[in-house]
Amino acid sequence: MMDKRLIQRAAAVLEQEFGSDWLTIAQQLGTENLRQRVGKELTSFMAFPERGNGGDNRWRGNCSPEVVVSVLRYVLDTKRYYGKNTSDFVLLDPMSGSGTSKAAADALGVQSVLYDLNPAPAAGLGGWNALKNDVEHSADLIFFHPPYHNIIQYSGNMWGKPHPDDLSRCENYNDFLEKLNLCIRKLYMALRKDGRLAVLVGDIRSQGKFYSIQHDMMRMGDFESFLVKGQFNCVSDSRRYAKPFIPIVTEYLLLLHKKDVLMIPYHYAKENYFSIEDTDLTALTWHHLIRMTFESRGGQMTLAELYVCLASHPKAKKNTHFRERIRATIYEHKDQYISCGNGSYRLSYQVA
């Protein structure tokens, strides 16, 4: 790892030479090798330390117009490469916020259609309810940048009064995810053949629990690409926290391709649970079954207690000599099961 003092000296030199712009310059240089590879302007890593022009940077949660421009340019280039017409190309943004997508479309000379729940948006059709209204237009690219659950609440904060169908005001994460997936289904249906749905989302942490929207959300169509986007100039950057955790500094753009108009592949995550106490798996050895049983009892047990706990387990039911197997396993791992005398054992480590 590079010497920290050397980095500090370099930062001081840059600041002296370029003033307040030094950090943006350093961020641009530091990410350039990831942002541009093999002659391509768009890679699986996006970073725009300098926001660029378009939309309103005072609108909390909005993305750089360079994100929309980069994806839009890629889709246009792909269509032209395969000899497809782009003269009637349409970009649709169903949650347009401060109008960033319009600025991006204007920059590349394509038609844009903007919707927003806000009755008086910066551009486009206001009062459009993603949960109740139809998507009346069709599009070649739909750029969808929904709220990240309730991290930033829009209605009643950024505009107007609280709205019951605002995705940033859902009752809980599952409610948010259900409504987000409805939006994804409706938007995918509005894509033209060979169209793309670009969904920009981020991970969140709420009340100490981590949620990954990109992992949990529904996907439709062919999963063309997954892009990681670095975050810069966040409101929380200046805060300090005593509790250890991993700060979220990235967002994700999922690019979904509509190759076939009638046959639609889809994917969604399904969460479930199973109990080690009544499940046998190929991956579950006697050693780890015993070790986890010890952990569940605080780290110390007698052999008699262990026999009782595991007698009804599927592994024991398949082995009439399961007690002998338990004793043999403990003996084979005697560095991990420490004898306390009188048939009692403890784990070699402190259970959390």
XYZ file of C-alpha atoms in Angstrom:
352
model
C 0.000 0.000 0.000
C 1.246 3.474 -0.848
C 2.670 5.490 2.047
C -0.053 7.685 3.563
C 2.370 10.590 3.967
C 3.153 10.463 0.248
C -0.551 10.680 -0.564
C -0.941 13.648 1.777
C 1.976 15.416 0.075
C 0.441 14.795 -3.354
C -2.905 16.176 -2.129
C -1.177 19.308 -0.817
C 0.599 19.852 -4.149
C -2.658 19.454 -6.093
C -4.497 21.827 -3.785
C -1.760 24.422 -4.122
C -1.797 24.128 -7.906
C -5.541 23.815 -8.598
C -7.243 25.292 -5.535
C -10.701 24.043 -4.596
C -10.925 21.899 -7.762
C -8.054 19.661 -6.679
C -10.207 16.871 -5.204
C -12.441 16.562 -8.279
C -9.336 16.401 -10.472
C -7.822 13.701 -8.263
C -11.064 11.699 -8.344
C -11.224 11.948 -12.128
C -7.621 10.761 -12.478
C -8.038 8.049 -9.864
C -11.018 6.445 -11.611
C -9.997 6.999 -15.244
C -8.461 3.555 -15.720
C -11.722 1.976 -14.540
C -14.046 4.301 -16.448
C -12.321 3.864 -19.807
C -11.029 0.567 -21.145
C -10.329 -0.958 -24.576
C -11.347 2.266 -26.283
C -14.792 2.343 -24.658
C -16.214 5.380 -22.870
C -18.618 3.243 -20.829
C -17.404 0.348 -18.677
C -18.956 -1.610 -15.814
C -17.702 1.131 -13.476
C -19.193 4.623 -13.646
C -17.803 7.620 -11.795
C -18.654 11.279 -12.312
C -16.988 13.364 -9.586
C -18.007 16.438 -11.557
C -21.768 16.297 -11.922
C -22.089 18.018 -15.286
C -24.912 20.204 -16.596
C -28.582 19.286 -16.588
C -31.296 18.949 -13.984
C -30.885 20.585 -10.596
C -28.116 19.546 -8.215
C -30.209 20.909 -5.349
C -32.755 18.146 -5.954
C -31.725 15.545 -3.405
C -30.956 12.097 -4.737
C -30.764 13.069 -8.381
C -28.000 11.531 -10.483
C -25.452 13.144 -12.756
C -26.778 13.772 -16.278
C -23.590 12.035 -17.429
C -25.077 8.740 -16.209
C -28.093 9.126 -18.504
C -25.940 10.427 -21.376
C -23.544 7.467 -21.105
C -26.303 4.837 -21.168
C -28.240 6.679 -23.881
C -25.139 6.968 -26.058
C -24.400 3.259 -25.605
C -27.930 2.245 -26.643
C -27.841 4.556 -29.672
C -24.395 3.290 -30.711
C -25.546 -0.331 -30.366
C -28.594 0.242 -32.528
C -26.563 2.026 -35.205
C -23.901 -0.687 -35.170
C -26.557 -3.276 -36.008
C -28.074 -1.045 -38.690
C -31.254 -0.131 -36.829
C -33.110 3.133 -37.281
C -32.767 5.731 -34.517
C -34.611 8.626 -36.135
C -37.712 8.005 -33.995
C -35.796 6.951 -30.868
C -37.572 7.821 -27.593
C -36.150 8.084 -24.081
C -38.735 7.816 -21.304
C -38.179 8.737 -17.651
C -41.147 7.875 -15.377
C -39.724 9.560 -12.253
C -38.093 12.577 -13.822
C -37.443 14.696 -10.719
C -35.611 17.840 -11.760
C -35.568 16.979 -15.478
C -32.074 15.473 -15.749
C -33.102 12.974 -18.444
C -34.491 15.698 -20.687
C -31.152 17.507 -20.578
C -29.371 14.264 -21.504
C -31.758 13.550 -24.389
C -31.470 17.108 -25.671
C -27.678 16.838 -25.603
C -27.805 13.820 -27.935
C -30.675 15.093 -30.056
C -33.311 12.482 -29.205
C -36.932 12.798 -28.173
C -37.719 12.470 -24.478
C -40.932 11.786 -22.556
C -40.982 12.613 -18.853
C -43.492 11.664 -16.147
C -43.490 12.502 -12.444
C -45.807 12.182 -9.460
C -45.070 15.807 -8.635
C -48.031 17.811 -10.056
C -45.675 20.617 -11.089
C -42.434 18.982 -12.253
C -39.487 20.785 -13.798
C -40.339 19.189 -17.153
C -42.833 16.740 -18.610
C -46.179 15.385 -17.439
C -46.975 16.016 -13.773
C -49.323 14.129 -11.478
C -48.464 10.786 -13.104
C -48.971 7.937 -10.634
C -46.641 5.007 -11.353
C -48.863 2.626 -9.381
C -52.214 3.600 -10.883
C -51.685 5.321 -14.232
C -50.880 3.559 -17.492
C -47.629 4.103 -19.359
C -49.210 5.557 -22.487
C -45.966 5.979 -24.464
C -43.575 3.366 -25.822
C -39.832 3.891 -25.728
C -36.464 2.556 -26.881
C -34.831 3.391 -23.569
C -36.546 3.824 -20.223
C -34.339 5.342 -17.539
C -35.825 4.471 -14.168
C -34.296 6.040 -11.053
C -36.734 5.299 -8.207
C -36.414 6.442 -4.586
C -34.274 4.193 -2.420
C -37.180 3.275 -0.138
C -37.547 6.069 2.460
C -33.963 7.349 2.572
C -35.130 10.599 0.931
C -38.844 11.347 1.095
C -40.053 13.405 -1.847
C -43.738 14.265 -1.525
C -44.275 16.534 1.450
C -40.569 17.348 1.472
C -39.182 18.167 -1.963
C -42.632 19.099 -3.263
C -46.285 19.399 -2.178
C -48.015 17.274 0.427
C -47.265 13.643 1.360
C -48.715 11.333 -1.301
C -49.887 7.788 -0.437
C -48.504 6.383 -3.702
C -45.067 7.956 -3.362
C -42.531 5.078 -3.351
C -40.465 7.003 -0.826
C -43.352 6.790 1.665
C -44.007 3.052 1.699
C -44.947 1.409 5.002
C -41.936 -0.903 5.030
C -39.263 -2.361 2.771
C -41.425 -5.259 1.559
C -44.200 -2.830 0.634
C -41.642 -0.727 -1.236
C -40.272 -3.768 -3.065
C -43.733 -4.950 -4.121
C -44.551 -1.513 -5.546
C -41.132 -1.179 -7.177
C -41.605 -4.533 -8.922
C -45.021 -3.428 -10.196
C -43.351 -0.374 -11.728
C -40.673 -2.537 -13.342
C -43.316 -4.789 -14.919
C -45.299 -1.829 -16.267
C -42.217 -0.109 -17.652
C -40.886 -3.246 -19.305
C -44.208 -3.681 -21.113
C -43.826 -0.142 -22.471
C -40.478 -0.945 -24.098
C -40.323 -1.327 -27.838
C -38.661 -4.397 -29.356
C -34.874 -4.165 -28.856
C -35.496 -1.563 -26.152
C -33.642 -1.258 -22.860
C -34.810 -0.637 -19.320
C -32.041 0.996 -17.277
C -32.731 0.849 -13.527
C -30.492 2.888 -11.237
C -30.741 1.847 -7.579
C -28.624 1.821 -4.441
C -28.228 -0.240 -1.329
C -29.579 1.170 1.922
C -29.154 0.687 5.639
C -32.198 1.324 7.814
C -32.382 0.874 11.586
C -29.159 -1.106 11.508
C -30.310 -3.532 8.789
C -28.783 -3.683 5.310
C -31.050 -3.900 2.243
C -29.835 -4.440 -1.323
C -32.469 -3.181 -3.737
C -30.607 -4.381 -6.819
C -30.443 -7.875 -5.343
C -34.065 -7.986 -4.213
C -35.838 -6.314 -7.138
C -37.447 -8.139 -10.033
C -35.576 -8.362 -13.337
C -37.259 -8.766 -16.705
C -35.741 -9.388 -20.113
C -32.143 -10.296 -20.909
C -29.724 -9.059 -18.262
C -27.401 -7.164 -20.585
C -25.102 -5.486 -18.098
C -24.535 -4.594 -14.458
C -22.743 -1.327 -13.794
C -21.326 -0.092 -10.503
C -21.509 3.673 -10.001
C -19.394 5.555 -7.474
C -21.138 8.131 -5.283
C -19.650 11.563 -4.670
C -20.629 14.609 -2.613
C -23.233 12.829 -0.469
C -24.911 14.694 2.396
C -23.663 12.060 4.865
C -20.009 12.298 3.778
C -19.153 14.856 6.454
C -20.667 12.855 9.326
C -18.753 10.608 11.708
C -20.078 7.481 13.416
C -18.783 5.571 16.443
C -20.432 2.268 15.521
C -18.435 0.083 13.075
C -20.162 -0.445 9.725
C -19.315 -0.418 6.012
C -20.397 2.879 4.405
C -22.345 2.594 1.153
C -20.488 4.529 -1.559
C -21.888 2.884 -4.701
C -25.075 2.601 -6.711
C -25.944 0.079 -9.395
C -27.352 0.343 -12.886
C -29.056 -2.747 -14.280
C -29.495 -2.754 -18.041
C -32.334 -5.043 -19.156
C -32.778 -5.793 -22.863
C -36.089 -6.597 -24.553
C -35.017 -8.965 -27.323
C -38.341 -10.752 -27.758
C -41.680 -8.981 -27.432
C -43.750 -12.066 -26.557
C -41.401 -14.361 -24.627
C -40.141 -12.563 -21.536
C -37.520 -14.024 -19.205
C -37.769 -12.835 -15.629
C -36.073 -13.284 -12.284
C -36.883 -12.357 -8.731
C -35.241 -13.131 -5.419
C -37.076 -15.356 -2.973
C -35.969 -15.432 0.633
C -36.582 -18.431 2.851
C -35.201 -20.168 5.917
C -34.387 -23.676 7.062
C -33.473 -25.023 10.460
C -30.231 -26.905 10.997
C -31.978 -28.777 13.808
C -34.179 -30.753 11.418
C -32.329 -30.587 8.081
C -29.592 -32.767 6.630
C -27.473 -31.394 3.820
C -24.516 -32.755 1.895
C -22.561 -29.717 3.043
C -23.416 -30.317 6.707
C -20.815 -32.548 8.351
C -21.112 -34.128 11.782
C -18.379 -31.799 12.997
C -20.203 -28.607 12.024
C -23.548 -29.949 13.239
C -21.993 -30.632 16.640
C -20.121 -27.331 16.671
C -23.271 -25.320 15.859
C -25.230 -27.246 18.484
C -22.567 -26.257 21.029
C -22.859 -22.626 19.883
C -26.642 -22.693 20.261
C -26.165 -23.764 23.902
C -23.566 -21.138 24.762
C -20.427 -23.150 23.908
C -20.391 -25.881 26.608
C -22.333 -29.150 26.862
C -22.130 -32.638 28.277
C -22.174 -35.664 25.990
C -25.523 -36.661 27.487
C -27.002 -33.261 26.592
C -25.554 -33.540 23.087
C -27.085 -36.993 22.582
C -30.518 -35.692 23.564
C -30.249 -32.618 21.310
C -29.191 -34.605 18.237
C -31.187 -37.833 18.700
C -34.034 -36.594 16.481
C -31.783 -35.049 13.824
C -31.971 -36.685 10.341
C -28.262 -37.567 10.541
C -28.816 -39.455 13.780
C -31.894 -41.239 12.430
C -29.802 -42.560 9.523
C -27.064 -43.795 11.856
C -27.968 -46.282 14.595
C -24.546 -45.652 16.122
C -24.884 -41.870 16.189
C -23.651 -41.621 19.791
C -20.404 -43.319 18.807
C -20.184 -40.998 15.796
C -20.560 -37.950 18.053
C -17.807 -39.158 20.408
C -15.522 -39.987 17.472
C -16.083 -36.545 15.918
C -15.191 -34.794 19.167
C -12.051 -36.946 19.477
C -11.069 -36.212 15.846
C -11.320 -32.465 16.571
C -10.012 -32.424 20.124
C -8.248 -29.104 19.451
C -11.698 -27.559 18.984
C -13.639 -29.394 21.700
C -11.869 -28.956 25.010
C -12.571 -31.517 27.746
C -13.805 -30.018 31.019
C -14.020 -33.397 32.796
C -17.019 -35.545 33.712
C -18.124 -35.871 30.084
C -18.403 -32.118 29.582
C -16.804 -30.209 26.705
C -16.484 -26.599 25.621
C -15.565 -24.974 22.347
C -12.027 -23.661 21.927
C -13.370 -20.163 21.274
C -15.760 -17.773 22.955
C -19.248 -17.885 21.430
C -20.423 -14.437 20.292
